[in-house]
Coordinates of C-alpha atoms and ligand atoms in Angstrom, one line a residue:
X1 CA -75.1 -5.1 -75.5
X2 CA -77.4 -7.7 -78.0
X3 CA -76.5 -9.7 -80.7
X4 CA -79.5 -9.7 -82.3
X5 CA -80.5 -13.2 -81.6
X6 CA -82.0 -13.4 -77.7
X7 CA -85.5 -14.2 -78.6
X8 CA -85.9 -12.3 -74.7
X9 CA -84.9 -9.1 -75.9
X10 CA -86.9 -9.6 -79.3
X11 CA -89.8 -9.9 -77.9
X12 CA -89.2 -6.4 -75.8
X13 CA -87.7 -4.7 -79.2
X14 CA -90.4 -2.5 -80.7
X15 CA -92.4 -4.6 -84.9
X16 CA -89.7 -0.3 -85.9
X17 CA -86.7 -0.6 -83.7
X18 CA -86.8 -4.4 -85.6
X19 CA -87.6 -3.7 -88.7
X20 CA -84.3 -1.2 -88.5
X21 CA -82.3 -4.0 -87.1
X22 CA -83.6 -6.2 -90.1
X23 CA -82.3 -3.5 -92.5
X24 CA -78.6 -5.1 -91.8
X25 CA -77.7 -9.3 -93.3
X26 CA -75.9 -10.6 -89.5
X27 CA -72.5 -10.5 -91.0
X28 CA -73.2 -6.5 -91.7
X29 CA -74.2 -6.5 -87.9
X30 CA -71.2 -8.8 -86.7
X31 CA -69.1 -6.2 -88.2
X32 CA -71.2 -3.0 -87.0
X33 CA -71.3 -4.1 -83.1
X34 CA -66.9 -5.5 -83.9
X35 CA -66.5 -1.9 -84.8
X36 CA -68.6 -0.8 -81.9
X37 CA -66.5 -2.7 -79.6
X38 CA -63.0 -2.3 -81.0
X39 CA -62.9 2.2 -81.2
X40 CA -64.7 1.2 -77.7
X41 CA -62.0 -0.4 -76.2
X42 CA -59.3 1.6 -78.1
X43 CA -60.7 4.9 -76.7
X44 CA -58.2 8.2 -77.8
X45 CA -58.4 11.4 -76.6
X46 CA -58.6 14.8 -78.9
X47 CA -56.0 14.7 -81.3
X48 CA -55.0 12.0 -81.1
X49 CA -57.4 9.3 -83.4
X50 CA -54.7 7.6 -85.6
X51 CA -55.6 4.5 -84.6
X52 CA -59.3 5.1 -84.9
X53 CA -58.4 6.8 -88.2
X54 CA -57.1 3.6 -89.1
X55 CA -60.5 1.5 -87.9
X56 CA -62.0 3.7 -89.6
X57 CA -60.4 2.8 -92.8
X58 CA -60.3 -0.3 -92.7
X59 CA -64.1 -0.4 -91.7
X60 CA -65.2 1.3 -94.5
X61 CA -62.7 -0.9 -97.3
X62 CA -64.5 -3.7 -95.8
X63 CA -67.5 -2.5 -96.4
X64 CA -67.0 -1.0 -100.2
X65 CA -65.7 2.6 -99.4
X66 CA -62.1 3.3 -100.9
X67 CA -63.5 6.8 -101.6
X68 CA -62.0 8.5 -98.8
X69 CA -60.0 11.0 -97.5
X70 CA -57.6 12.3 -94.6
X71 CA -59.2 15.6 -93.5
X72 CA -58.7 17.6 -89.9
X73 CA -55.9 15.8 -89.5
X74 CA -57.2 12.9 -87.9
X75 CA -60.8 12.3 -89.6
X76 CA -62.1 11.0 -92.8
X77 CA -64.9 12.2 -95.1
X78 CA -66.0 8.9 -97.2
X79 CA -68.0 9.4 -100.4
X80 CA -70.9 7.3 -101.2
X81 CA -72.0 8.1 -104.4
X82 CA -76.0 9.5 -105.3
X83 CA -78.7 8.1 -108.6
X84 CA -78.5 11.4 -109.9
X85 CA -76.3 13.7 -110.9
X86 CA -76.7 17.5 -109.8
X87 CA -78.8 16.5 -107.3
X88 CA -77.8 18.0 -103.4
X89 CA -75.0 17.1 -101.7
X90 CA -75.5 15.3 -97.9
X91 CA -73.1 15.1 -94.7
X92 CA -73.4 12.5 -92.7
X93 CA -71.4 13.6 -89.6
X94 CA -69.7 10.8 -86.8
X95 CA -67.7 12.7 -84.5
X96 CA -64.9 10.1 -82.7
X97 CA -63.2 11.7 -80.1
X98 CA -62.4 10.3 -76.1
X99 CA -62.9 11.2 -72.4
X100 CA -60.3 11.5 -69.8
X101 CA -62.3 9.2 -68.2
X102 CA -61.5 5.8 -66.4
X103 CA -63.8 3.4 -67.4
X104 CA -65.8 1.5 -64.1
X105 CA -68.5 -0.7 -66.8
X106 CA -66.9 -4.2 -66.7
X107 CA -68.0 -4.8 -69.8
X108 CA -65.8 -7.6 -72.0
X109 CA -64.9 -5.0 -74.3
X110 CA -64.2 -1.3 -71.8
X111 CA -61.2 0.1 -72.4
X112 CA -58.1 -1.3 -72.5
X113 CA -55.8 2.7 -72.1
X114 CA -56.5 3.7 -68.7
X115 CA -57.8 6.7 -68.6
X116 CA -59.5 7.2 -71.5
X117 CA -62.8 5.8 -72.1
X118 CA -65.2 6.5 -74.9
X119 CA -68.0 8.0 -72.8
X120 CA -69.9 10.3 -74.0
X121 CA -70.6 7.6 -77.6
X122 CA -68.9 8.7 -79.8
X123 CA -67.4 5.0 -80.7
X124 CA -71.6 4.8 -81.6
X125 CA -71.6 7.5 -83.9
X126 CA -68.7 7.0 -85.8
X127 CA -69.9 3.3 -85.6
X128 CA -73.1 4.8 -86.9
X129 CA -71.9 7.1 -89.3
X130 CA -70.3 3.7 -91.1
X131 CA -73.0 1.7 -91.4
X132 CA -75.6 4.5 -92.2
X133 CA -72.8 4.0 -95.4
X134 CA -73.5 0.6 -95.6
X135 CA -76.9 1.3 -96.4
X136 CA -77.2 4.1 -98.8
X137 CA -74.8 2.0 -100.5
X138 CA -77.5 -0.7 -101.6
X139 CA -80.6 1.8 -101.0
X140 CA -78.3 5.6 -102.3
X141 CA -79.2 9.0 -102.0
X142 CA -79.6 10.4 -105.4
X143 CA -77.4 12.8 -103.8
X144 CA -73.4 12.4 -103.0
X145 CA -73.8 11.9 -99.8
X146 CA -69.8 12.5 -97.8
X147 CA -69.7 11.1 -94.1
X148 CA -67.3 12.7 -92.5
X149 CA -65.9 11.0 -89.6
X150 CA -64.7 14.3 -87.2
X151 CA -62.0 14.3 -84.5
X152 CA -61.8 16.5 -81.2
X153 CA -65.4 17.8 -81.0
X154 CA -65.1 16.8 -77.1
X155 CA -62.4 19.7 -77.0
X156 CA -64.5 22.0 -79.6
X157 CA -62.1 22.2 -82.2
X158 CA -62.5 19.4 -84.8
X159 CA -65.7 21.1 -86.2
X160 CA -63.9 23.7 -87.3
X161 CA -61.2 22.5 -88.5
X162 CA -63.7 19.7 -90.9
X163 CA -64.7 22.7 -92.3
X164 CA -61.4 24.7 -93.1
X165 CA -60.4 21.1 -95.0
X166 CA -62.9 22.4 -97.4
X167 CA -64.6 18.3 -97.3
X168 CA -68.5 20.7 -97.0
X169 CA -67.7 22.5 -99.8
X170 CA -71.6 22.0 -101.9
X171 CA -73.2 20.5 -99.0
X172 CA -76.5 21.3 -98.7
X173 CA -76.8 20.0 -95.5
X174 CA -75.8 18.0 -92.5
X175 CA -77.5 16.1 -89.9
X176 CA -75.5 14.2 -86.6
X177 CA -76.8 12.3 -83.9
X178 CA -75.9 12.4 -80.1
X179 CA -76.5 9.3 -77.4
X180 CA -79.2 10.1 -75.3
X181 CA -79.3 7.4 -71.9
X182 CA -82.7 9.9 -71.0
X183 CA -84.7 8.5 -74.0
X184 CA -85.7 5.1 -75.4
X185 CA -84.4 3.2 -77.9
X186 CA -86.3 3.6 -81.1
X187 CA -86.5 7.7 -79.7
X188 CA -85.0 10.5 -81.6
X189 CA -85.3 13.9 -81.2
X190 CA -85.1 16.2 -83.9
X191 CA -86.4 19.4 -82.9
X192 CA -85.4 22.8 -85.1
X193 CA -84.2 25.8 -82.9
X194 CA -81.8 25.0 -79.8
X195 CA -80.0 22.1 -78.8
X196 CA -77.8 22.8 -77.1
X197 CA -75.6 25.9 -75.2
X198 CA -72.5 28.3 -76.6
X199 CA -69.3 27.0 -74.1
X200 CA -67.4 30.2 -73.9
X201 CA -65.0 30.8 -71.1
X202 CA -64.2 34.6 -68.4
X203 CA -60.9 34.4 -66.7
X204 CA -60.6 37.9 -64.2
X205 CA -57.8 39.3 -62.6
X206 CA -59.0 41.5 -59.8
X207 CA -55.3 43.5 -58.9
X208 CA -55.3 45.6 -56.0
X209 CA -52.4 46.7 -53.8
X210 CA -51.4 43.4 -50.6
X211 CA -50.6 44.4 -46.9
X212 CA -51.3 43.7 -43.9
X213 CA -54.1 41.0 -43.2
X214 CA -55.2 44.0 -40.0
X215 CA -54.4 47.2 -42.0
X216 CA -56.6 46.7 -44.7
X217 CA -57.2 50.4 -45.1
X218 CA -53.5 51.0 -46.9
X219 CA -54.2 47.5 -49.3
X220 CA -57.2 47.5 -51.8
X221 CA -58.2 44.4 -51.1
X222 CA -58.9 42.9 -54.3
X223 CA -60.6 39.4 -52.6
X224 CA -63.8 41.9 -51.9
X225 CA -63.4 43.4 -54.3
X226 CA -63.7 38.8 -56.0
X227 CA -66.2 38.2 -53.9
X228 CA -68.5 41.6 -54.9
X229 CA -68.7 40.0 -57.9
X230 CA -68.7 36.7 -58.2
X231 CA -72.2 37.1 -56.6
X232 CA -72.8 39.7 -59.1
X233 CA -72.9 38.6 -61.7
X234 CA -75.5 36.3 -61.4
X235 CA -78.5 38.7 -61.6
X236 CA -76.7 38.7 -66.1
X237 CA -78.8 35.7 -65.4
X238 CA -82.0 36.5 -63.5
X239 CA -82.2 40.2 -63.5
X240 CA -80.3 40.8 -67.6
X241 CA -81.3 38.1 -70.0
X242 CA -85.0 36.7 -70.1
X243 CA -86.6 35.2 -68.2
X244 CA -87.6 33.1 -71.1
X245 CA -84.6 32.2 -72.2
X246 CA -82.2 30.0 -70.0
X247 CA -78.3 30.9 -69.7
X248 CA -75.8 29.6 -67.2
X249 CA -72.9 32.0 -65.3
X250 CA -71.1 30.1 -63.6
X251 CA -68.3 30.5 -61.8
X252 CA -65.5 26.7 -61.1
X253 CA -62.7 28.6 -60.4
X254 CA -61.1 31.1 -57.4
X255 CA -57.4 31.8 -56.8
X256 CA -56.2 34.5 -54.3
X257 CA -53.9 34.4 -51.8
X258 CA -51.2 31.9 -49.6
X259 CA -51.4 33.5 -46.1
X260 CA -54.5 34.1 -43.3
X261 CA -53.2 37.4 -42.9
X262 CA -51.9 38.5 -45.8
X263 CA -54.0 41.1 -47.7
X264 CA -52.8 39.2 -51.5
X265 CA -52.2 41.6 -54.1
X266 CA -54.7 39.8 -56.7
X267 CA -58.1 37.5 -57.4
X268 CA -58.3 35.3 -59.7
X269 CA -62.0 33.4 -61.1
X270 CA -62.5 31.4 -63.9
X271 CA -65.4 30.5 -65.3
X272 CA -68.0 29.3 -67.9
X273 CA -70.7 30.5 -70.2
X274 CA -73.6 29.2 -71.2
X275 CA -76.4 30.2 -74.0
X276 CA -78.9 29.0 -76.7
X277 CA -79.5 32.3 -78.3
X278 CA -76.4 34.4 -80.7
X279 CA -78.4 37.3 -78.9
X280 CA -78.4 36.1 -74.8
X281 CA -74.5 34.0 -75.8
X282 CA -73.6 38.7 -76.4
X283 CA -76.1 40.2 -73.8
X284 CA -73.7 37.3 -71.3
X285 CA -70.7 37.5 -72.7
X286 CA -71.0 41.2 -72.5
X287 CA -72.5 41.4 -69.4
X288 CA -69.4 40.1 -67.0
X289 CA -67.1 41.7 -69.1
X290 CA -68.7 44.9 -68.2
X291 CA -69.9 44.3 -64.0
X292 CA -65.5 43.2 -63.6
X293 CA -65.5 46.7 -64.5
X294 CA -67.8 48.0 -62.5
X295 CA -66.9 45.9 -59.8
X296 CA -63.3 46.2 -60.6
X297 CA -64.1 50.4 -59.5
X298 CA -66.4 50.0 -56.9
X299 CA -63.9 48.5 -55.5
X300 CA -60.6 50.6 -56.2
X301 CA -59.3 47.6 -58.0
X302 CA -58.6 47.1 -61.9
X303 CA -60.4 44.2 -63.4
X304 CA -57.5 42.2 -66.5
X305 CA -60.7 39.7 -68.5
X306 CA -60.5 37.3 -70.7
X307 CA -62.7 35.9 -72.5
X308 CA -62.4 33.0 -75.2
X309 CA -65.0 31.9 -77.6
X310 CA -66.3 28.5 -77.3
X311 CA -68.1 26.6 -79.3
X312 CA -71.5 28.2 -80.6
X313 CA -75.4 27.2 -79.1
X314 CA -76.3 24.4 -81.8
X315 CA -79.0 25.9 -83.2
X316 CA -81.5 23.3 -86.6
X317 CA -81.9 24.5 -89.0
X318 CA -86.3 24.5 -89.8
X319 CA -86.0 22.6 -92.8
X320 CA -83.0 20.1 -91.4
X321 CA -85.0 19.6 -89.1
X322 CA -88.9 18.9 -91.4
X323 CA -86.2 16.4 -92.9
X324 CA -85.2 14.9 -90.3
X325 CA -88.6 13.8 -88.5
X326 CA -89.8 13.3 -91.6
X327 CA -86.4 10.8 -92.1
X328 CA -87.6 9.1 -88.5
X329 CA -91.3 9.3 -88.6
X330 CA -90.8 6.7 -92.0
X331 CA -88.1 4.4 -90.2
X332 CA -89.7 4.8 -85.9
X333 CA -93.1 5.8 -86.5
X334 CA -94.5 9.8 -85.6
X335 CA -94.8 8.8 -82.2
X336 CA -90.9 7.9 -82.2
X337 CA -90.7 12.1 -82.3
X338 CA -89.8 13.0 -78.7
X339 CA -89.1 16.5 -77.3
X340 CA -86.8 17.7 -74.5
X341 CA -88.4 18.3 -71.3
X342 CA -85.7 20.8 -70.6
X343 CA -82.5 23.0 -72.7
X344 CA -79.3 21.3 -73.0
X345 CA -76.6 23.0 -71.5
X346 CA -73.9 21.2 -72.3
X347 CA -72.2 22.4 -75.8
X348 CA -71.7 20.2 -79.0
X349 CA -69.0 21.8 -82.3
X350 CA -71.6 20.5 -84.4
X351 CA -73.4 24.6 -83.9
X352 CA -69.9 25.7 -86.1
X353 CA -71.9 23.7 -89.0
X354 CA -75.4 24.6 -88.2
X355 CA -73.8 28.4 -88.7
X356 CA -73.2 27.6 -92.3
X357 CA -75.6 25.4 -93.5
X358 CA -78.8 23.8 -93.0
X359 CA -78.2 21.4 -90.8
X360 CA -80.0 18.8 -87.8
X361 CA -78.4 17.3 -85.2
X362 CA -80.4 15.1 -83.5
X363 CA -80.4 12.7 -80.1
X364 CA -80.8 9.0 -80.1
X365 CA -82.5 7.1 -77.2
X366 CA -79.4 4.3 -75.5
X367 CA -81.5 3.1 -72.7
X368 CA -83.5 0.3 -72.5
X369 CA -85.2 -1.9 -69.5
X370 CA -82.9 -3.1 -67.1
X371 CA -80.0 -1.3 -68.2
X372 CA -77.7 0.8 -65.5
X373 CA -79.1 5.2 -66.1
X374 CA -75.7 6.3 -65.6
X375 CA -75.8 9.0 -68.4
X376 CA -72.4 11.0 -70.7
X377 CA -69.0 11.3 -69.2
X378 CA -69.5 9.6 -66.2
X379 CA -66.9 5.9 -66.0
X380 CA -70.2 4.0 -66.1
X381 CA -72.4 4.8 -69.3
X382 CA -73.4 2.0 -72.1
X383 CA -75.3 2.5 -73.9
X384 CA -78.0 -0.8 -75.5
X385 CA -75.9 -1.1 -79.0
X386 CA -79.6 -2.2 -81.3
X387 CA -79.3 2.6 -81.3
X388 CA -77.0 2.1 -83.2
X389 CA -78.7 0.5 -86.0
X390 CA -81.6 3.4 -85.5
X391 CA -79.4 6.6 -85.7
X392 CA -77.5 4.5 -89.6
X393 CA -81.3 3.8 -90.4
X394 CA -82.5 7.4 -89.2
X395 CA -79.3 9.0 -90.1
X396 CA -79.2 7.4 -94.1
X397 CA -83.1 7.8 -94.6
X398 CA -82.6 11.2 -93.5
X399 CA -79.7 11.7 -96.6
X400 CA -82.3 10.8 -99.1
X401 CA -85.0 12.4 -97.9
X402 CA -82.6 15.7 -98.9
X403 CA -81.8 15.3 -101.9
X404 CA -84.7 14.2 -102.5
X405 CA -86.2 17.2 -101.3
X406 CA -84.4 20.0 -102.9
X407 CA -85.1 19.7 -107.2
X408 CA -82.9 22.4 -109.6
Ligands
NI1 NI1 -70.6 13.8 -76.9

């Protein structure tokens, strides 16, 4: 939390962070903080973001942004005009939905809604997209900029609906960012290549023949088959996947039987598959299916396999990442650019955008000295609000750099 008026804090901030904050007038800063806190106090789950949508429309109108359209049911696209007709159109995306978590931060603007919390920082993302709009009205990009306020990221569905709405028609490049408590305010990750993993799920039922627990020879035991599958499936990552590529196959659900002396008719498991390249994703998904069939055949069972496609791997494009790095360097200096220490195996539906157009999804540091280290998706997640101004400045600069880079 910061008001931008605490001299002790001002001393602790880097000059670059202070400069990013100073791009906003004191009253703009006040409105930005009020917007974020209002969203934080009134979180809404995926596809229920009606109140959020209303707050965002009002905040945009207050800043003079009136070219605003409803898209994807509970989302919005707001257009900021550019200075050069025909210049490339750029999109900046902020997601807006919350999580089913009960907040425990004790903040004065903590969630008013029991069981729902902005624990992934999407209140920050929505707010910094609006704040980028404020900067772009004062110092426009050459091209038109579309602020995409996207619903339903947590369920991996919003981006697809935004694409279907046509709001990204003619867009040359898209930029977005996520809060990251592992980095300090003023630090940014904008690397090309994999940034988040694919998130496919599987559900497998092994059908056998049940019977008395004392007479296994009269049955076809699906429990033993399921046990073999759970162990075998780990060899996809340890023996089939290139060790240089991260991958995960996790079995999170195991269900079979209800009595200790009864061999059940069927045994079921479900899990998640994570990969950071399209090729690794195919290898692991195909592998789960093949292995389930193979284990079933070995044990005389029949495997019923359902694979459900989640979000693809998020792969930042080389060109857009270069633009984002230029932008971050301009705003924060070269030392602000950081690398992820290890691959992030979480999912992010921004991946649907970078599959179709130039795009870079950044991580923006939200930690500062003395702050709790609780990460996203925890009840105590509490990012430093200075990150709002930093991210807004970087995103606005991304739009300026990218739309000026391509000339007819
Ligand atoms: Ni998130």
